[in-house]
PDB file of C-alpha atoms in Angstrom:
ATOM      1  CA  MET A   1     -36.825  24.218 -80.861  1.00 41.00           C
ATOM      2  CA  ASN A   2     -36.217  27.226 -81.654  1.00 41.00           C
ATOM      3  CA  ALA A   3     -32.359  27.988 -82.893  1.00 40.00           C
ATOM      4  CA  ARG A   4     -29.744  30.092 -84.008  1.00 44.00           C
ATOM      5  CA  PRO A   5     -26.299  29.954 -84.891  1.00 37.00           C
ATOM      6  CA  SER A   6     -23.377  29.260 -81.592  1.00 42.00           C
ATOM      7  CA  PRO A   7     -20.931  31.788 -81.740  1.00 47.00           C
ATOM      8  CA  GLY A   8     -18.984  30.026 -79.013  1.00 61.00           C
ATOM      9  CA  ARG A   9     -19.352  30.490 -75.297  1.00 90.00           C
ATOM     10  CA  VAL A  10     -22.441  28.703 -74.390  1.00 96.00           C
ATOM     11  CA  VAL A  11     -23.983  28.368 -71.277  1.00 97.00           C
ATOM     12  CA  ALA A  12     -27.481  26.595 -70.430  1.00 98.00           C
ATOM     13  CA  VAL A  13     -29.962  28.089 -67.810  1.00 97.00           C
ATOM     14  CA  ILE A  14     -32.123  25.873 -66.416  1.00 97.00           C
ATOM     15  CA  ASP A  15     -35.924  27.187 -65.796  1.00 96.00           C
ATOM     16  CA  PRO A  16     -35.196  30.523 -66.707  1.00 96.00           C
ATOM     17  CA  VAL A  17     -38.036  31.867 -64.949  1.00 94.00           C
ATOM     18  CA  GLY A  18     -38.793  34.394 -62.060  1.00 89.00           C
ATOM     19  CA  PRO A  19     -35.289  36.299 -61.104  1.00 88.00           C
ATOM     20  CA  GLY A  20     -33.718  33.823 -63.608  1.00 91.00           C
ATOM     21  CA  GLY A  21     -35.540  35.087 -66.443  1.00 91.00           C
ATOM     22  CA  ALA A  22     -33.331  37.555 -67.231  1.00 91.00           C
ATOM     23  CA  PHE A  23     -30.330  35.180 -67.419  1.00 93.00           C
ATOM     24  CA  GLY A  24     -30.696  34.711 -71.438  1.00 94.00           C
ATOM     25  CA  ALA A  25     -30.219  38.809 -71.631  1.00 93.00           C
ATOM     26  CA  HIS A  26     -27.668  38.817 -69.501  1.00 91.00           C
ATOM     27  CA  ALA A  27     -25.455  36.551 -71.225  1.00 93.00           C
ATOM     28  CA  ARG A  28     -26.330  38.188 -74.299  1.00 91.00           C
ATOM     29  CA  ALA A  29     -24.949  41.090 -72.924  1.00 91.00           C
ATOM     30  CA  PHE A  30     -21.636  39.458 -72.104  1.00 89.00           C
ATOM     31  CA  GLY A  31     -21.004  38.070 -75.291  1.00 92.00           C
ATOM     32  CA  THR A  32     -22.472  34.438 -74.667  1.00 94.00           C
ATOM     33  CA  GLU A  33     -25.439  32.451 -75.853  1.00 96.00           C
ATOM     34  CA  ALA A  34     -27.661  30.943 -74.090  1.00 97.00           C
ATOM     35  CA  ILE A  35     -30.062  27.973 -74.185  1.00 98.00           C
ATOM     36  CA  ALA A  36     -33.054  27.531 -72.253  1.00 98.00           C
ATOM     37  CA  VAL A  37     -33.919  24.155 -70.913  1.00 98.00           C
ATOM     38  CA  PHE A  38     -37.398  23.716 -69.241  1.00 97.00           C
ATOM     39  CA  THR A  39     -37.963  20.818 -66.806  1.00 96.00           C
ATOM     40  CA  GLN A  40     -41.897  21.211 -66.409  1.00 93.00           C
ATOM     41  CA  ARG A  41     -44.250  23.665 -67.686  1.00 91.00           C
ATOM     42  CA  PHE A  42     -44.376  26.786 -65.835  1.00 90.00           C
ATOM     43  CA  ASP A  43     -48.336  28.146 -65.999  1.00 87.00           C
ATOM     44  CA  ASP A  44     -48.186  30.778 -63.049  1.00 84.00           C
ATOM     45  CA  PRO A  45     -48.516  33.946 -65.050  1.00 89.00           C
ATOM     46  CA  TYR A  46     -45.994  36.197 -63.181  1.00 85.00           C
ATOM     47  CA  LEU A  47     -43.486  33.195 -64.087  1.00 87.00           C
ATOM     48  CA  ARG A  48     -44.321  33.177 -67.674  1.00 91.00           C
ATOM     49  CA  MET A  49     -44.273  36.573 -68.149  1.00 94.00           C
ATOM     50  CA  THR A  50     -40.666  36.408 -66.981  1.00 93.00           C
ATOM     51  CA  PHE A  51     -39.361  34.090 -69.328  1.00 96.00           C
ATOM     52  CA  ASP A  52     -38.845  35.728 -73.187  1.00 96.00           C
ATOM     53  CA  PRO A  53     -37.723  33.014 -75.779  1.00 96.00           C
ATOM     54  CA  ALA A  54     -36.007  35.794 -78.096  1.00 96.00           C
ATOM     55  CA  ASP A  55     -33.270  36.068 -75.193  1.00 96.00           C
ATOM     56  CA  TYR A  56     -32.247  32.730 -76.030  1.00 97.00           C
ATOM     57  CA  ALA A  57     -30.645  30.726 -78.702  1.00 96.00           C
ATOM     58  CA  ALA A  58     -32.809  27.450 -78.542  1.00 96.00           C
ATOM     59  CA  VAL A  59     -35.074  26.526 -76.510  1.00 97.00           C
ATOM     60  CA  LEU A  60     -35.094  22.629 -75.056  1.00 97.00           C
ATOM     61  CA  GLU A  61     -37.786  20.485 -73.326  1.00 97.00           C
ATOM     62  CA  HIS A  62     -35.819  18.091 -70.608  1.00 97.00           C
ATOM     63  CA  ARG A  63     -36.933  14.815 -70.696  1.00 94.00           C
ATOM     64  CA  SER A  64     -33.875  12.849 -69.639  1.00 97.00           C
ATOM     65  CA  VAL A  65     -30.240  13.678 -68.229  1.00 97.00           C
ATOM     66  CA  ALA A  66     -29.444  11.872 -71.211  1.00 97.00           C
ATOM     67  CA  THR A  67     -30.532  13.355 -73.846  1.00 97.00           C
ATOM     68  CA  THR A  68     -30.562  16.858 -72.685  1.00 98.00           C
ATOM     69  CA  THR A  69     -26.669  16.238 -72.012  1.00 98.00           C
ATOM     70  CA  ARG A  70     -26.357  15.078 -75.441  1.00 97.00           C
ATOM     71  CA  ILE A  71     -27.816  17.758 -76.935  1.00 97.00           C
ATOM     72  CA  LEU A  72     -25.956  20.242 -74.847  1.00 97.00           C
ATOM     73  CA  ARG A  73     -22.788  18.964 -75.422  1.00 97.00           C
ATOM     74  CA  GLN A  74     -23.605  18.983 -78.844  1.00 96.00           C
ATOM     75  CA  ARG A  75     -23.531  22.634 -78.489  1.00 95.00           C
ATOM     76  CA  ASN A  76     -20.373  22.757 -76.610  1.00 95.00           C
ATOM     77  CA  VAL A  77     -22.088  24.234 -73.055  1.00 97.00           C
ATOM     78  CA  CYS A  78     -19.620  25.535 -71.050  1.00 95.00           C
ATOM     79  CA  ALA A  79     -21.711  26.260 -67.639  1.00 95.00           C
ATOM     80  CA  VAL A  80     -25.020  25.436 -66.570  1.00 96.00           C
ATOM     81  CA  VAL A  81     -26.712  27.523 -64.761  1.00 95.00           C
ATOM     82  CA  ALA A  82     -29.915  26.870 -61.696  1.00 95.00           C
ATOM     83  CA  ALA A  83     -32.192  29.308 -62.529  1.00 94.00           C
ATOM     84  CA  TYR A  84     -35.184  28.697 -60.157  1.00 91.00           C
ATOM     85  CA  GLN A  85     -36.279  26.079 -57.214  1.00 88.00           C
ATOM     86  CA  THR A  86     -37.008  23.499 -59.483  1.00 90.00           C
ATOM     87  CA  SER A  87     -33.906  23.335 -61.879  1.00 93.00           C
ATOM     88  CA  MET A  88     -31.450  22.719 -58.905  1.00 92.00           C
ATOM     89  CA  VAL A  89     -31.586  19.239 -59.215  1.00 94.00           C
ATOM     90  CA  ALA A  90     -31.234  18.922 -62.870  1.00 96.00           C
ATOM     91  CA  ALA A  91     -28.621  21.869 -63.083  1.00 97.00           C
ATOM     92  CA  ASP A  92     -26.388  19.386 -60.574  1.00 97.00           C
ATOM     93  CA  LEU A  93     -26.880  16.348 -63.039  1.00 97.00           C
ATOM     94  CA  ILE A  94     -26.625  18.131 -66.206  1.00 98.00           C
ATOM     95  CA  ALA A  95     -23.553  20.301 -65.059  1.00 97.00           C
ATOM     96  CA  GLN A  96     -21.595  16.442 -63.647  1.00 97.00           C
ATOM     97  CA  GLN A  97     -22.301  14.920 -67.101  1.00 97.00           C
ATOM     98  CA  LEU A  98     -20.749  17.642 -69.259  1.00 97.00           C
ATOM     99  CA  SER A  99     -17.939  17.927 -66.925  1.00 96.00           C
ATOM    100  CA  VAL A 100     -18.498  21.491 -66.261  1.00 96.00           C
ATOM    101  CA  PRO A 101     -18.258  23.445 -62.909  1.00 93.00           C
ATOM    102  CA  ALA A 102     -21.062  21.939 -60.755  1.00 92.00           C
ATOM    103  CA  ASN A 103     -22.450  21.653 -57.147  1.00 96.00           C
ATOM    104  CA  PRO A 104     -22.404  17.597 -56.245  1.00 97.00           C
ATOM    105  CA  ALA A 105     -24.837  15.634 -57.378  1.00 96.00           C
ATOM    106  CA  ALA A 106     -24.978  13.709 -54.720  1.00 96.00           C
ATOM    107  CA  THR A 107     -26.105  16.528 -52.197  1.00 97.00           C
ATOM    108  CA  SER A 108     -28.380  18.287 -54.123  1.00 96.00           C
ATOM    109  CA  ASP A 109     -30.927  17.343 -51.565  1.00 95.00           C
ATOM    110  CA  ALA A 110     -29.814  19.070 -49.411  1.00 96.00           C
ATOM    111  CA  ARG A 111     -29.563  22.093 -51.498  1.00 96.00           C
ATOM    112  CA  SER A 112     -33.587  21.645 -52.612  1.00 92.00           C
ATOM    113  CA  ASN A 113     -35.373  20.267 -49.788  1.00 93.00           C
ATOM    114  CA  LYS A 114     -35.993  22.152 -46.892  1.00 94.00           C
ATOM    115  CA  THR A 115     -36.111  19.057 -44.122  1.00 95.00           C
ATOM    116  CA  ALA A 116     -32.966  17.398 -45.553  1.00 96.00           C
ATOM    117  CA  MET A 117     -30.913  21.016 -45.395  1.00 97.00           C
ATOM    118  CA  LYS A 118     -32.065  20.586 -41.564  1.00 97.00           C
ATOM    119  CA  GLN A 119     -30.734  17.391 -41.758  1.00 97.00           C
ATOM    120  CA  ALA A 120     -27.406  18.702 -43.247  1.00 98.00           C
ATOM    121  CA  TRP A 121     -26.848  21.272 -40.550  1.00 98.00           C
ATOM    122  CA  THR A 122     -27.555  19.269 -37.528  1.00 97.00           C
ATOM    123  CA  SER A 123     -25.359  16.830 -38.599  1.00 97.00           C
ATOM    124  CA  LYS A 124     -22.771  19.595 -38.861  1.00 97.00           C
ATOM    125  CA  GLY A 125     -23.437  21.572 -35.787  1.00 97.00           C
ATOM    126  CA  ILE A 126     -24.263  24.205 -37.563  1.00 97.00           C
ATOM    127  CA  ALA A 127     -27.292  25.976 -35.339  1.00 97.00           C
ATOM    128  CA  CYS A 128     -30.813  26.394 -36.607  1.00 97.00           C
ATOM    129  CA  ALA A 129     -34.759  26.537 -35.671  1.00 97.00           C
ATOM    130  CA  ASN A 130     -36.059  23.108 -33.763  1.00 97.00           C
ATOM    131  CA  TRP A 131     -38.026  20.949 -36.360  1.00 97.00           C
ATOM    132  CA  ILE A 132     -39.583  17.847 -37.687  1.00 97.00           C
ATOM    133  CA  GLN A 133     -40.254  16.057 -40.515  1.00 97.00           C
ATOM    134  CA  ALA A 134     -44.879  15.726 -39.810  1.00 97.00           C
ATOM    135  CA  THR A 135     -46.140  12.945 -41.894  1.00 96.00           C
ATOM    136  CA  GLY A 136     -49.640  13.715 -40.495  1.00 97.00           C
ATOM    137  CA  ALA A 137     -51.677  16.916 -38.787  1.00 97.00           C
ATOM    138  CA  ALA A 138     -51.796  15.528 -35.426  1.00 97.00           C
ATOM    139  CA  GLN A 139     -48.383  14.624 -35.453  1.00 98.00           C
ATOM    140  CA  ALA A 140     -47.399  18.150 -36.162  1.00 98.00           C
ATOM    141  CA  ALA A 141     -49.521  19.684 -33.779  1.00 98.00           C
ATOM    142  CA  THR A 142     -48.452  17.570 -30.467  1.00 98.00           C
ATOM    143  CA  TRP A 143     -44.718  18.195 -31.758  1.00 98.00           C
ATOM    144  CA  SER A 144     -45.917  21.707 -31.589  1.00 98.00           C
ATOM    145  CA  ALA A 145     -47.796  22.066 -28.458  1.00 98.00           C
ATOM    146  CA  ARG A 146     -44.506  20.097 -27.004  1.00 97.00           C
ATOM    147  CA  ASN A 147     -41.826  22.907 -28.561  1.00 95.00           C
ATOM    148  CA  GLY A 148     -43.799  25.628 -27.848  1.00 97.00           C
ATOM    149  CA  PHE A 149     -46.399  27.950 -30.098  1.00 97.00           C
ATOM    150  CA  PRO A 150     -45.591  29.918 -32.446  1.00 96.00           C
ATOM    151  CA  VAL A 151     -44.306  27.674 -35.382  1.00 97.00           C
ATOM    152  CA  VAL A 152     -43.571  27.646 -39.005  1.00 95.00           C
ATOM    153  CA  VAL A 153     -44.975  25.344 -40.888  1.00 95.00           C
ATOM    154  CA  LYS A 154     -43.597  25.149 -44.445  1.00 92.00           C
ATOM    155  CA  PRO A 155     -43.550  22.681 -47.795  1.00 91.00           C
ATOM    156  CA  GLU A 156     -40.534  21.124 -47.774  1.00 90.00           C
ATOM    157  CA  ALA A 157     -39.923  22.030 -51.356  1.00 84.00           C
ATOM    158  CA  SER A 158     -41.091  26.024 -51.983  1.00 77.00           C
ATOM    159  CA  ALA A 159     -40.300  29.013 -53.263  1.00 71.00           C
ATOM    160  CA  GLY A 160     -42.279  32.216 -52.724  1.00 69.00           C
ATOM    161  CA  GLY A 161     -43.559  31.864 -49.316  1.00 73.00           C
ATOM    162  CA  PHE A 162     -46.352  30.197 -50.715  1.00 78.00           C
ATOM    163  CA  ASN A 163     -48.094  27.793 -48.361  1.00 85.00           C
ATOM    164  CA  VAL A 164     -45.811  28.822 -45.454  1.00 88.00           C
ATOM    165  CA  PHE A 165     -47.974  29.871 -42.320  1.00 91.00           C
ATOM    166  CA  VAL A 166     -46.779  30.996 -38.527  1.00 91.00           C
ATOM    167  CA  CYS A 167     -49.354  29.318 -36.344  1.00 95.00           C
ATOM    168  CA  HIS A 168     -50.228  30.037 -32.501  1.00 95.00           C
ATOM    169  CA  THR A 169     -52.403  27.199 -31.614  1.00 97.00           C
ATOM    170  CA  ARG A 170     -52.775  23.592 -32.669  1.00 98.00           C
ATOM    171  CA  ALA A 171     -56.056  24.107 -34.627  1.00 98.00           C
ATOM    172  CA  GLU A 172     -53.742  26.611 -36.899  1.00 96.00           C
ATOM    173  CA  VAL A 173     -51.068  23.860 -37.131  1.00 97.00           C
ATOM    174  CA  GLU A 174     -53.606  20.821 -38.198  1.00 97.00           C
ATOM    175  CA  ASP A 175     -55.084  23.562 -40.727  1.00 96.00           C
ATOM    176  CA  ALA A 176     -51.770  24.756 -41.702  1.00 95.00           C
ATOM    177  CA  TYR A 177     -50.537  20.766 -41.984  1.00 96.00           C
ATOM    178  CA  ARG A 178     -53.412  20.159 -44.085  1.00 95.00           C
ATOM    179  CA  LEU A 179     -53.134  23.368 -46.642  1.00 92.00           C
ATOM    180  CA  ALA A 180     -49.073  22.733 -47.252  1.00 92.00           C
ATOM    181  CA  SER A 181     -49.598  18.801 -47.709  1.00 93.00           C
ATOM    182  CA  THR A 182     -52.567  19.448 -50.001  1.00 92.00           C
ATOM    183  CA  LEU A 183     -51.998  23.186 -52.080  1.00 87.00           C
ATOM    184  CA  PRO A 184     -49.682  22.693 -55.043  1.00 82.00           C
ATOM    185  CA  GLN A 185     -46.932  25.152 -55.432  1.00 76.00           C
ATOM    186  CA  PRO A 186     -47.062  27.503 -58.278  1.00 70.00           C
ATOM    187  CA  PHE A 187     -44.382  25.288 -60.008  1.00 68.00           C
ATOM    188  CA  GLY A 188     -45.266  21.427 -58.802  1.00 70.00           C
ATOM    189  CA  PRO A 189     -47.359  19.107 -56.832  1.00 78.00           C
ATOM    190  CA  ALA A 190     -48.071  19.427 -52.960  1.00 80.00           C
ATOM    191  CA  THR A 191     -46.091  16.872 -50.679  1.00 83.00           C
ATOM    192  CA  SER A 192     -47.288  14.344 -48.072  1.00 86.00           C
ATOM    193  CA  THR A 193     -44.584  15.253 -45.262  1.00 93.00           C
ATOM    194  CA  VAL A 194     -44.290  18.651 -44.184  1.00 95.00           C
ATOM    195  CA  LEU A 195     -41.250  20.426 -42.165  1.00 96.00           C
ATOM    196  CA  VAL A 196     -42.721  22.179 -39.065  1.00 98.00           C
ATOM    197  CA  GLU A 197     -40.003  24.314 -36.928  1.00 97.00           C
ATOM    198  CA  GLU A 198     -39.891  26.584 -34.247  1.00 97.00           C
ATOM    199  CA  PHE A 199     -40.136  30.371 -34.926  1.00 96.00           C
ATOM    200  CA  LEU A 200     -37.448  32.570 -34.367  1.00 95.00           C
ATOM    201  CA  ASP A 201     -37.278  35.754 -33.212  1.00 95.00           C
ATOM    202  CA  GLY A 202     -35.367  38.513 -33.729  1.00 94.00           C
ATOM    203  CA  ASP A 203     -34.933  40.741 -36.626  1.00 92.00           C
ATOM    204  CA  GLU A 204     -34.475  38.677 -40.059  1.00 92.00           C
ATOM    205  CA  TYR A 205     -31.657  39.289 -42.800  1.00 93.00           C
ATOM    206  CA  PHE A 206     -30.467  37.855 -45.984  1.00 91.00           C
ATOM    207  CA  VAL A 207     -26.922  37.749 -47.686  1.00 94.00           C
ATOM    208  CA  ASP A 208     -26.454  36.690 -51.069  1.00 93.00           C
ATOM    209  CA  LEU A 209     -23.139  34.949 -51.714  1.00 96.00           C
ATOM    210  CA  VAL A 210     -20.922  34.280 -55.204  1.00 95.00           C
ATOM    211  CA  HIS A 211     -19.347  30.556 -54.918  1.00 96.00           C
ATOM    212  CA  SER A 212     -16.493  29.775 -56.819  1.00 94.00           C
ATOM    213  CA  PRO A 213     -13.864  27.400 -57.326  1.00 91.00           C
ATOM    214  CA  ASN A 214     -11.358  30.098 -58.263  1.00 92.00           C
ATOM    215  CA  LEU A 215     -12.511  31.910 -54.638  1.00 94.00           C
ATOM    216  CA  SER A 216     -10.383  31.165 -51.417  1.00 94.00           C
ATOM    217  CA  ARG A 217     -13.679  32.554 -49.902  1.00 95.00           C
ATOM    218  CA  PRO A 218     -17.553  32.798 -51.135  1.00 97.00           C
ATOM    219  CA  GLN A 219     -17.944  36.657 -52.061  1.00 94.00           C
ATOM    220  CA  VAL A 220     -20.926  38.871 -50.641  1.00 93.00           C
ATOM    221  CA  LEU A 221     -22.865  40.557 -52.822  1.00 89.00           C
ATOM    222  CA  CYS A 222     -26.008  41.669 -50.591  1.00 87.00           C
ATOM    223  CA  LEU A 223     -26.443  42.269 -46.775  1.00 90.00           C
ATOM    224  CA  ALA A 224     -29.835  43.260 -45.939  1.00 88.00           C
ATOM    225  CA  ARG A 225     -32.448  43.649 -42.893  1.00 87.00           C
ATOM    226  CA  TYR A 226     -36.375  43.151 -43.782  1.00 79.00           C
ATOM    227  CA  ASP A 227     -39.728  42.400 -42.528  1.00 76.00           C
ATOM    228  CA  LYS A 228     -42.547  39.852 -43.136  1.00 72.00           C
ATOM    229  CA  ILE A 229     -45.925  39.604 -43.551  1.00 70.00           C
ATOM    230  CA  GLN A 230     -48.484  37.024 -43.782  1.00 67.00           C
ATOM    231  CA  LEU A 231     -50.970  37.034 -46.691  1.00 66.00           C
ATOM    232  CA  ALA A 232     -53.788  34.726 -47.794  1.00 62.00           C
ATOM    233  CA  ASN A 233     -50.794  31.522 -48.299  1.00 56.00           C
ATOM    234  CA  LYS A 234     -47.729  33.099 -47.874  1.00 57.00           C
ATOM    235  CA  ALA A 235     -46.316  33.968 -44.506  1.00 54.00           C
ATOM    236  CA  SER A 236     -43.179  35.387 -45.923  1.00 58.00           C
ATOM    237  CA  VAL A 237     -44.343  38.570 -48.095  1.00 63.00           C
ATOM    238  CA  CYS A 238     -41.034  40.728 -47.458  1.00 64.00           C
ATOM    239  CA  ARG A 239     -41.337  44.443 -47.655  1.00 65.00           C
ATOM    240  CA  GLY A 240     -39.044  46.982 -45.678  1.00 65.00           C
ATOM    241  CA  PHE A 241     -35.825  46.082 -47.413  1.00 73.00           C
ATOM    242  CA  ARG A 242     -32.654  48.167 -45.487  1.00 79.00           C
ATOM    243  CA  SER A 243     -29.456  47.819 -46.945  1.00 81.00           C
ATOM    244  CA  ILE A 244     -26.520  47.059 -44.524  1.00 83.00           C
ATOM    245  CA  GLY A 245     -22.661  47.620 -45.336  1.00 83.00           C
ATOM    246  CA  LEU A 246     -20.942  45.074 -46.136  1.00 82.00           C
ATOM    247  CA  ASP A 247     -17.877  46.352 -43.976  1.00 82.00           C
ATOM    248  CA  SER A 248     -20.685  46.122 -40.519  1.00 80.00           C
ATOM    249  CA  PRO A 249     -17.770  44.739 -37.895  1.00 84.00           C
ATOM    250  CA  GLU A 250     -20.926  43.135 -36.521  1.00 81.00           C
ATOM    251  CA  LEU A 251     -22.056  41.308 -38.676  1.00 86.00           C
ATOM    252  CA  GLN A 252     -18.739  39.933 -40.091  1.00 90.00           C
ATOM    253  CA  PRO A 253     -19.184  36.508 -37.795  1.00 93.00           C
ATOM    254  CA  VAL A 254     -22.314  36.366 -38.732  1.00 94.00           C
ATOM    255  CA  ILE A 255     -21.496  36.193 -42.316  1.00 95.00           C
ATOM    256  CA  ASP A 256     -18.572  33.925 -41.222  1.00 96.00           C
ATOM    257  CA  TYR A 257     -21.431  31.626 -39.685  1.00 97.00           C
ATOM    258  CA  VAL A 258     -23.522  31.693 -43.251  1.00 97.00           C
ATOM    259  CA  ILE A 259     -20.692  30.862 -44.755  1.00 97.00           C
ATOM    260  CA  GLU A 260     -20.235  27.379 -43.099  1.00 98.00           C
ATOM    261  CA  ALA A 261     -23.929  26.677 -43.029  1.00 98.00           C
ATOM    262  CA  ASN A 262     -23.601  26.940 -46.819  1.00 98.00           C
ATOM    263  CA  LYS A 263     -20.076  24.705 -46.837  1.00 98.00           C
ATOM    264  CA  ALA A 264     -22.582  22.109 -44.901  1.00 98.00           C
ATOM    265  CA  LEU A 265     -24.680  21.857 -47.611  1.00 98.00           C
ATOM    266  CA  ASP A 266     -21.617  21.639 -50.261  1.00 97.00           C
ATOM    267  CA  VAL A 267     -21.988  24.692 -52.128  1.00 97.00           C
ATOM    268  CA  ARG A 268     -19.068  25.100 -54.331  1.00 96.00           C
ATOM    269  CA  VAL A 269     -20.656  26.967 -57.439  1.00 95.00           C
ATOM    270  CA  GLY A 270     -23.205  29.895 -58.135  1.00 93.00           C
ATOM    271  CA  VAL A 271     -24.910  32.742 -56.609  1.00 93.00           C
ATOM    272  CA  ASN A 272     -27.354  32.341 -53.723  1.00 94.00           C
ATOM    273  CA  ASP A 273     -29.563  33.776 -51.293  1.00 94.00           C
ATOM    274  CA  THR A 274     -29.676  32.862 -47.195  1.00 96.00           C
ATOM    275  CA  GLU A 275     -32.199  33.779 -45.334  1.00 94.00           C
ATOM    276  CA  PHE A 276     -31.346  34.183 -41.396  1.00 96.00           C
ATOM    277  CA  LYS A 277     -32.122  35.583 -38.053  1.00 96.00           C
ATOM    278  CA  LEU A 278     -30.429  37.240 -35.206  1.00 95.00           C
ATOM    279  CA  THR A 279     -32.163  35.741 -32.468  1.00 96.00           C
ATOM    280  CA  SER A 280     -32.018  36.137 -28.633  1.00 96.00           C
ATOM    281  CA  LYS A 281     -29.588  32.501 -28.545  1.00 95.00           C
ATOM    282  CA  GLY A 282     -27.378  34.159 -31.714  1.00 95.00           C
ATOM    283  CA  ALA A 283     -27.229  33.836 -35.385  1.00 96.00           C
ATOM    284  CA  ARG A 284     -29.851  30.727 -36.682  1.00 97.00           C
ATOM    285  CA  VAL A 285     -30.440  29.864 -40.553  1.00 97.00           C
ATOM    286  CA  ILE A 286     -33.507  30.007 -42.076  1.00 95.00           C
ATOM    287  CA  GLU A 287     -32.633  28.230 -45.473  1.00 94.00           C
ATOM    288  CA  VAL A 288     -30.393  28.871 -48.359  1.00 96.00           C
ATOM    289  CA  ASN A 289     -32.383  29.407 -51.456  1.00 92.00           C
ATOM    290  CA  ASN A 290     -29.246  28.117 -53.936  1.00 92.00           C
ATOM    291  CA  ARG A 291     -30.297  30.423 -56.979  1.00 90.00           C
ATOM    292  CA  LEU A 292     -30.872  34.235 -57.576  1.00 85.00           C
ATOM    293  CA  PRO A 293     -32.769  35.631 -54.544  1.00 83.00           C
ATOM    294  CA  GLY A 294     -36.606  36.844 -55.701  1.00 76.00           C
ATOM    295  CA  ALA A 295     -38.386  39.861 -54.389  1.00 70.00           C
ATOM    296  CA  LEU A 296     -36.162  42.068 -57.238  1.00 73.00           C
ATOM    297  CA  THR A 297     -32.864  41.534 -55.357  1.00 78.00           C
ATOM    298  CA  PRO A 298     -30.758  41.255 -58.467  1.00 79.00           C
ATOM    299  CA  GLN A 299     -32.434  44.406 -59.509  1.00 77.00           C
ATOM    300  CA  MET A 300     -32.123  45.926 -56.674  1.00 74.00           C
ATOM    301  CA  ILE A 301     -27.896  44.676 -56.316  1.00 75.00           C
ATOM    302  CA  HIS A 302     -27.749  45.859 -59.980  1.00 76.00           C
ATOM    303  CA  ALA A 303     -28.764  49.500 -59.481  1.00 77.00           C
ATOM    304  CA  CYS A 304     -26.933  50.044 -56.534  1.00 74.00           C
ATOM    305  CA  THR A 305     -23.982  48.545 -57.787  1.00 72.00           C
ATOM    306  CA  GLY A 306     -23.831  48.263 -61.229  1.00 69.00           C
TER     307      GLY A 306
END
């Protein structure tokens, strides 16, 4: 562990890589000390490049909630931030133990696992794509043929569009299932169950929200429309971002719908990114990434708004 004296206000940043890699530098700019906590080793070259240990007063290896909480309590940590896809469950548990603002640990799975997310929406009447949790390639292909092509095959926990496939035939679904269930993610192993869902027509959007107990309603940071293309094992390479005014009257009901989709997942604290489509059947939420968005979106927001 590398350490420097604590100035008073201290925040713990869990897995500060990818879009969350800059949390340390920004915390320091606000006069706040940041401690990096890693739940695992990140070997992906891009993710490794996004972390600078010089931005952090300490760098810890997370071995257990009890041990990490004890160390952070000694450092008088006042906030815990989930910086990457891998950090959400651990961040909720650690924040709960420290009694600092947090999203409920009991519902962490709904914010980090795409199948659990769909289950939460379905149980609370939030409109989303038809879906199935597939345990085998044949089951995935049979459901897809019955539901209608195209379909989307994706890991239940992923980021950056890795191993996400748009499939038009049974054979493509079976191949995608095998890849999604066996190829490891850049940040962890593959899982044997895979999410298969209806492909939604229409334009795709994202909206970024700030959630806080001090706000009566989540604050909208950014709203944009964009395109996705498939490249190798990524079906969600983003391009062509077109920013949309936050006061667009036709999108206000959609923002209300997105906020309800976040409430259904028990989101209470932090900045997150929600992907949705405006389909022929109406707005349909795709997924909530309960962390900073990728695709350089934070940098874009900062450049546009300061």
